[in-house]
mmCIF file with all atom_site columns, C-alpha atoms in Angstrom:
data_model
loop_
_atom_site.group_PDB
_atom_site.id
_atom_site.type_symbol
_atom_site.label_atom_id
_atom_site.label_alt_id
_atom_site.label_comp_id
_atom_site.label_asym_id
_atom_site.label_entity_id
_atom_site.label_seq_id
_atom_site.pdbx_PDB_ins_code
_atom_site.Cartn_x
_atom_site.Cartn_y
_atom_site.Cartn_z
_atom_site.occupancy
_atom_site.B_iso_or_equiv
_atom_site.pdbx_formal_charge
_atom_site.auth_seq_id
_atom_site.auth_comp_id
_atom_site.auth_asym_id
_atom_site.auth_atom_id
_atom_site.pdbx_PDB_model_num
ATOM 1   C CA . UNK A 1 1   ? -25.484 -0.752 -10.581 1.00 51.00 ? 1   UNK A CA 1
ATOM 2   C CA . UNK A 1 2   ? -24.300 -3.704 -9.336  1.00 55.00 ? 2   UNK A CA 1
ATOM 3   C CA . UNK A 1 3   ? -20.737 -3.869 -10.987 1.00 65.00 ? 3   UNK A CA 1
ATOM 4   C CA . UNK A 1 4   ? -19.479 -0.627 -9.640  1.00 64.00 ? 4   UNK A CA 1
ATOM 5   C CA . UNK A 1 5   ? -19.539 -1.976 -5.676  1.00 64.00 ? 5   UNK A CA 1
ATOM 6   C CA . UNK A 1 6   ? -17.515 -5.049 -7.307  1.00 73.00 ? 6   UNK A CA 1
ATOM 7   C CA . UNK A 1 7   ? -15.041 -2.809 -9.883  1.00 76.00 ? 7   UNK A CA 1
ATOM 8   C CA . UNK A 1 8   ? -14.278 -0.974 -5.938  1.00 71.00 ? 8   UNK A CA 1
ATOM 9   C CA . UNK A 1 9   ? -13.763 -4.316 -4.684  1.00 74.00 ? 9   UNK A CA 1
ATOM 10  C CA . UNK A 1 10  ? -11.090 -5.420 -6.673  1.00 81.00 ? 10  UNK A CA 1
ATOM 11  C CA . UNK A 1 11  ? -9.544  -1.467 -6.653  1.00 78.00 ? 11  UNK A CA 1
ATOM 12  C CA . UNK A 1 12  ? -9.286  -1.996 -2.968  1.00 75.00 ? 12  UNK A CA 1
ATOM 13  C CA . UNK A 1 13  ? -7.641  -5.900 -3.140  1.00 80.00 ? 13  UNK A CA 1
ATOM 14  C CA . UNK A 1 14  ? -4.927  -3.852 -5.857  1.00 82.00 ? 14  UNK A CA 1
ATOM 15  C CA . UNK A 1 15  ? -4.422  -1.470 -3.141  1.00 79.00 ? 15  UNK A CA 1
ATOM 16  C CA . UNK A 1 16  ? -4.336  -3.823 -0.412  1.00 77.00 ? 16  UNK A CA 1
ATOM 17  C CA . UNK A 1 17  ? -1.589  -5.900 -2.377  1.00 84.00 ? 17  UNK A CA 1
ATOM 18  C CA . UNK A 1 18  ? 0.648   -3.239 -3.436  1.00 82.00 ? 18  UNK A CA 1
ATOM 19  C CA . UNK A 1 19  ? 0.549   -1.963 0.228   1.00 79.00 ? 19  UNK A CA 1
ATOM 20  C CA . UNK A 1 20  ? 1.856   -5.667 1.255   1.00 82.00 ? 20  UNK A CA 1
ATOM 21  C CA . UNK A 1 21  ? 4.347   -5.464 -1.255  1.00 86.00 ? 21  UNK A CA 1
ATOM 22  C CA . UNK A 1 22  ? 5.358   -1.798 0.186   1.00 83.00 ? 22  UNK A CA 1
ATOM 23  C CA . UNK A 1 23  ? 5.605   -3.341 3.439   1.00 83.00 ? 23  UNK A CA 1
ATOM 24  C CA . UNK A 1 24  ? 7.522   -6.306 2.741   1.00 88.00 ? 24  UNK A CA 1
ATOM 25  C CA . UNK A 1 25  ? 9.754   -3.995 0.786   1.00 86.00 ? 25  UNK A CA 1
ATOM 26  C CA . UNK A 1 26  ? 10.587  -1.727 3.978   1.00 86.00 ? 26  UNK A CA 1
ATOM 27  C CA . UNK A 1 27  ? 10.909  -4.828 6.027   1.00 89.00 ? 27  UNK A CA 1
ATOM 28  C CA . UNK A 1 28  ? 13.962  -6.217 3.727   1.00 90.00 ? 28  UNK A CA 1
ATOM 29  C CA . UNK A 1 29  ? 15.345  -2.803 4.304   1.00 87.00 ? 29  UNK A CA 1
ATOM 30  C CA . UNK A 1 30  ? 14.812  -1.808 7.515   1.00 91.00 ? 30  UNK A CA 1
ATOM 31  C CA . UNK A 1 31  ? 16.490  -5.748 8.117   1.00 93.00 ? 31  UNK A CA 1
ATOM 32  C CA . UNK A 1 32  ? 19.773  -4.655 6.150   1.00 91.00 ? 32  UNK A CA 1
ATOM 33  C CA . UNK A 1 33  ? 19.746  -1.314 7.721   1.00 91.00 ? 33  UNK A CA 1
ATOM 34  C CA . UNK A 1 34  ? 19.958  -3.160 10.824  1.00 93.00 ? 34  UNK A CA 1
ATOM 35  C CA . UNK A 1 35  ? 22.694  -5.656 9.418   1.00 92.00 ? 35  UNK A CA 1
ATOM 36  C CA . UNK A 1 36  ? 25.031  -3.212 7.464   1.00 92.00 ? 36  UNK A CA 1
ATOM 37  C CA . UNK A 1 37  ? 24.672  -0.622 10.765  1.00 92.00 ? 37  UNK A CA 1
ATOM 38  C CA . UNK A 1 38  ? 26.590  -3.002 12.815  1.00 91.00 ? 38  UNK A CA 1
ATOM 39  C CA . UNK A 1 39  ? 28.829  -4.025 10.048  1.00 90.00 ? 39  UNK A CA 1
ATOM 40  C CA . UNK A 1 40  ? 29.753  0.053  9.669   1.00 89.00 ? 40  UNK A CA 1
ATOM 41  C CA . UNK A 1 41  ? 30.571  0.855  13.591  1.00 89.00 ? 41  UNK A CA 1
ATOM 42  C CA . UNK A 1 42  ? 33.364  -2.150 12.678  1.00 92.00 ? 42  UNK A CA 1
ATOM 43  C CA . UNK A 1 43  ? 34.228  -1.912 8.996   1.00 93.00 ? 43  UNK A CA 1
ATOM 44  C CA . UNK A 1 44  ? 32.696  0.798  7.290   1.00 92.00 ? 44  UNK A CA 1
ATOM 45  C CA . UNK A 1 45  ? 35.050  0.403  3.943   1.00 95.00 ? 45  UNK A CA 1
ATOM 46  C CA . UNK A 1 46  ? 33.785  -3.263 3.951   1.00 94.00 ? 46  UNK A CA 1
ATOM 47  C CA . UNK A 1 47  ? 32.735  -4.226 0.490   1.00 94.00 ? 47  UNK A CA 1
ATOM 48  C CA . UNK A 1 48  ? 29.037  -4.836 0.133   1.00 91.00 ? 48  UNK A CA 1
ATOM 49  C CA . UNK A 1 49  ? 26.730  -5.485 -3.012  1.00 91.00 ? 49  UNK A CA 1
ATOM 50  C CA . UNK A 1 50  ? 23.844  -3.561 -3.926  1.00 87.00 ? 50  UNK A CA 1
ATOM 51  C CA . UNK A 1 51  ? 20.990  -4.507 -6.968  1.00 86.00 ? 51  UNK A CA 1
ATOM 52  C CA . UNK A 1 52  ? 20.317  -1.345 -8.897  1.00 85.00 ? 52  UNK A CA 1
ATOM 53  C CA . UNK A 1 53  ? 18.066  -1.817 -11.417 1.00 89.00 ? 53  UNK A CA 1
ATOM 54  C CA . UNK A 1 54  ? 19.164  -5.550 -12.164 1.00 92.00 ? 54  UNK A CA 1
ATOM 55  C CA . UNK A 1 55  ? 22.483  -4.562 -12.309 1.00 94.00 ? 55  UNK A CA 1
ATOM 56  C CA . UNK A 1 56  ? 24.802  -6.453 -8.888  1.00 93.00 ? 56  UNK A CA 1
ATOM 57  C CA . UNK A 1 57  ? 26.967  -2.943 -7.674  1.00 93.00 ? 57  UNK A CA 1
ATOM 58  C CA . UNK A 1 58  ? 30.242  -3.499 -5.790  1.00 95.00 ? 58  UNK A CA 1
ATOM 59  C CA . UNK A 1 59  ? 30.769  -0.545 -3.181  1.00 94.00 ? 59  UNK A CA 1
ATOM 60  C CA . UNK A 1 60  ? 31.170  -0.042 0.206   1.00 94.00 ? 60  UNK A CA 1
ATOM 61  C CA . UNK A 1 61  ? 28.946  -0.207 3.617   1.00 93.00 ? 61  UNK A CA 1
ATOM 62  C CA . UNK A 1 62  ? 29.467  3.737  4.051   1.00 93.00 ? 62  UNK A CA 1
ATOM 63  C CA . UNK A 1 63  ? 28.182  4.425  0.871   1.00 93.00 ? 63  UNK A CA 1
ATOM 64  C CA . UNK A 1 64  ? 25.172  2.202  0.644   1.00 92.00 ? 64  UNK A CA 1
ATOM 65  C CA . UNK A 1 65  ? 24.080  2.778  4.196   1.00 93.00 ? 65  UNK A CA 1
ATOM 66  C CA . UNK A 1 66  ? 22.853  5.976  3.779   1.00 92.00 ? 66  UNK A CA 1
ATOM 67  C CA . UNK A 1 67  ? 21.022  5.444  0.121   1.00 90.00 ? 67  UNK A CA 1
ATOM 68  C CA . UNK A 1 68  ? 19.448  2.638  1.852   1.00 89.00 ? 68  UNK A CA 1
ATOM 69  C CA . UNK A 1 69  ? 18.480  4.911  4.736   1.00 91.00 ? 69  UNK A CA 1
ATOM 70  C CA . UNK A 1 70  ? 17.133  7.566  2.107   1.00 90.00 ? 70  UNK A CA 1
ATOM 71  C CA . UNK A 1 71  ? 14.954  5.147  0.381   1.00 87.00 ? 71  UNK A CA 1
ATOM 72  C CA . UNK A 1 72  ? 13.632  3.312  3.545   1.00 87.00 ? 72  UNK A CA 1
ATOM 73  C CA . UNK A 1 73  ? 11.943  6.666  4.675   1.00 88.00 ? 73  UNK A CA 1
ATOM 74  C CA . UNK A 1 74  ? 10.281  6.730  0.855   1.00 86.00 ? 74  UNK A CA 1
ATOM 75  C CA . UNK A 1 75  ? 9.396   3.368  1.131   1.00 82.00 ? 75  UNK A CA 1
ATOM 76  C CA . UNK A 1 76  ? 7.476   4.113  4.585   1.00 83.00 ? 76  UNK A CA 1
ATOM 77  C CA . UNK A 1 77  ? 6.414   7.443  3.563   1.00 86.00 ? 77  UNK A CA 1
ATOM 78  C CA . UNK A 1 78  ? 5.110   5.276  0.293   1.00 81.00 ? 78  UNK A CA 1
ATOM 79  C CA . UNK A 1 79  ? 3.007   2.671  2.637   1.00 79.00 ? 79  UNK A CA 1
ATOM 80  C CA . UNK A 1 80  ? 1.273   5.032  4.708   1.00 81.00 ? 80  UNK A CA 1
ATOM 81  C CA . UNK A 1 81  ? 0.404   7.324  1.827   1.00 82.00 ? 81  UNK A CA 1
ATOM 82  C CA . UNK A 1 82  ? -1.446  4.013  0.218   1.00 77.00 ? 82  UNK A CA 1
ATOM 83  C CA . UNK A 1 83  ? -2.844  3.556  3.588   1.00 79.00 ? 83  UNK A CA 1
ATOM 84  C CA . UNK A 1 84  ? -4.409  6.856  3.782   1.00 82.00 ? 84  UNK A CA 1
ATOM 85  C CA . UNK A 1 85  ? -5.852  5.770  0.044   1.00 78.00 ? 85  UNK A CA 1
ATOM 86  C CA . UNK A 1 86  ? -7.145  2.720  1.109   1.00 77.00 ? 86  UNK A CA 1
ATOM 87  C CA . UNK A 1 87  ? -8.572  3.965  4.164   1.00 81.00 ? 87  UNK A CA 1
ATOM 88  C CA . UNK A 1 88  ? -10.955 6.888  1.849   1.00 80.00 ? 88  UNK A CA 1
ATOM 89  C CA . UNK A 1 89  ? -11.390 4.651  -1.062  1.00 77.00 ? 89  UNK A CA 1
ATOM 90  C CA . UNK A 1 90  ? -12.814 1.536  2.068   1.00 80.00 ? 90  UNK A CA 1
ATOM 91  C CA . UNK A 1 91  ? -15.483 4.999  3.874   1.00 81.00 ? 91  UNK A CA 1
ATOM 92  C CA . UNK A 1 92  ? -16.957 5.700  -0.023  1.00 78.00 ? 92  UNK A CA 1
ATOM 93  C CA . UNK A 1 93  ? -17.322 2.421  -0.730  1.00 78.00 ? 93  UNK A CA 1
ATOM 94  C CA . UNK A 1 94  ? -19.401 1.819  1.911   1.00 83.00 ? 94  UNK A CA 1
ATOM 95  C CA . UNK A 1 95  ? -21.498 5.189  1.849   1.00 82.00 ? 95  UNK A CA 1
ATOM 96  C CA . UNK A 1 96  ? -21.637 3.992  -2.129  1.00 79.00 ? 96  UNK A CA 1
ATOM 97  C CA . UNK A 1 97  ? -23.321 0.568  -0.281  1.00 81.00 ? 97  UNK A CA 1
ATOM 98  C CA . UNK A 1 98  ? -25.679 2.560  1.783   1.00 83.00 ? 98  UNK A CA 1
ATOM 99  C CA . UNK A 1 99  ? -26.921 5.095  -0.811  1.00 82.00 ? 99  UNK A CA 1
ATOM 100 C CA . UNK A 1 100 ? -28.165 1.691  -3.131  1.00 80.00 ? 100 UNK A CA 1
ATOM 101 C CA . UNK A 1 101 ? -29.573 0.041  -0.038  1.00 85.00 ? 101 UNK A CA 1
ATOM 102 C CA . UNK A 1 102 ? -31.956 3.757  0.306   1.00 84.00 ? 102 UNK A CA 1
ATOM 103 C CA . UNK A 1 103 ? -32.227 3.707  -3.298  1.00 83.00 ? 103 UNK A CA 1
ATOM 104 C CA . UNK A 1 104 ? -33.597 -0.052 -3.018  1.00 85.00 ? 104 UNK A CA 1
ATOM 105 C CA . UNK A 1 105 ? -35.462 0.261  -0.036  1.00 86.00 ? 105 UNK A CA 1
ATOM 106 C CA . UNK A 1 106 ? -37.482 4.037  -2.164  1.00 84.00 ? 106 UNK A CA 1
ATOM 107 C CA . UNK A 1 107 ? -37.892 1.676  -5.091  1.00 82.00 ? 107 UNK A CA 1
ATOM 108 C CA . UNK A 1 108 ? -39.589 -1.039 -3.414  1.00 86.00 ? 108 UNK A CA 1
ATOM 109 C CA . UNK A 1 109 ? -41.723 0.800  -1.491  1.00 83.00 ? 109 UNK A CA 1
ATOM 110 C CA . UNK A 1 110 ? -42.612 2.789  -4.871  1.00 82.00 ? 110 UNK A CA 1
ATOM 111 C CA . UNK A 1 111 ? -43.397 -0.467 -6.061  1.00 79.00 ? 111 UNK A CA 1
ATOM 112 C CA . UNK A 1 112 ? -45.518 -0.984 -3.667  1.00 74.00 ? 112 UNK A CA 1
ATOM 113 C CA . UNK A 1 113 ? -47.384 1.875  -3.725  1.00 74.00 ? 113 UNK A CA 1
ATOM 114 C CA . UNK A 1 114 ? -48.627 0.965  -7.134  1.00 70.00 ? 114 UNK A CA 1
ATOM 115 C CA . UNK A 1 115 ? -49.561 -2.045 -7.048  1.00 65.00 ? 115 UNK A CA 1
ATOM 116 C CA . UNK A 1 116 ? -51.343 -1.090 -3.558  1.00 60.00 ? 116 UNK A CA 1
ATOM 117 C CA . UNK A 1 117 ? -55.772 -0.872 -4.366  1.00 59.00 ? 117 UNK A CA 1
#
């Protein structure tokens, strides 16, 4: 009984890290949003690189800007869903806690009903 509380403990620490990791990733992009936004009002056939899939692409600010745009909102959209996760998996685990502390609490006092004269 007790390794169920701990098995949601350590599903809510996964969650809780891949949500910082979800974060961090919309940070870096919302940060070269920013960047390549300004670059774009200037020189919008300026060459820029882009990592796809471990592979360095050459191309240009006008056509990463908007892919990065595109996959910033998924990113978000991506964080908050975990959020929403976390959030439901953080109110069962804690009914889960207060169902075994009734369940404890009707055992003891069953207990000590029989060994009561």
């Amino acid at each position: 009984m007790a390794a169920a509380p701990s098995k949601k403990q350590q599903e809510l620490q996964a969650i809780a890290e891949k949500i910082g990791e979800i974060e961090s990733d919309a940070d870096e992009h919302r940060l070269v949003i920013k960047t390549l936004s300004g670059v774009q009002e200037k020189e919008p056939e300026r060459t820029c690189f882009r990592l796809i899939g471990g592979i360095l692409v050459e191309k240009t600010v006008k056509e990463v800007l908007p892919t990065l745009e595109t996959t910033y909102e998924g990113v978000r959209s991506q964080a908050n869903a975990n959020l929403q996760l976390t959030k439901v998996l953080v109110d069962l685990a804690k009914q889960y806690r207060e169902k075994e502390l009734e369940m404890q609490k009707i055992q003891q006092e069953l207990g000590a009903q029989k060994g009561a004269p």
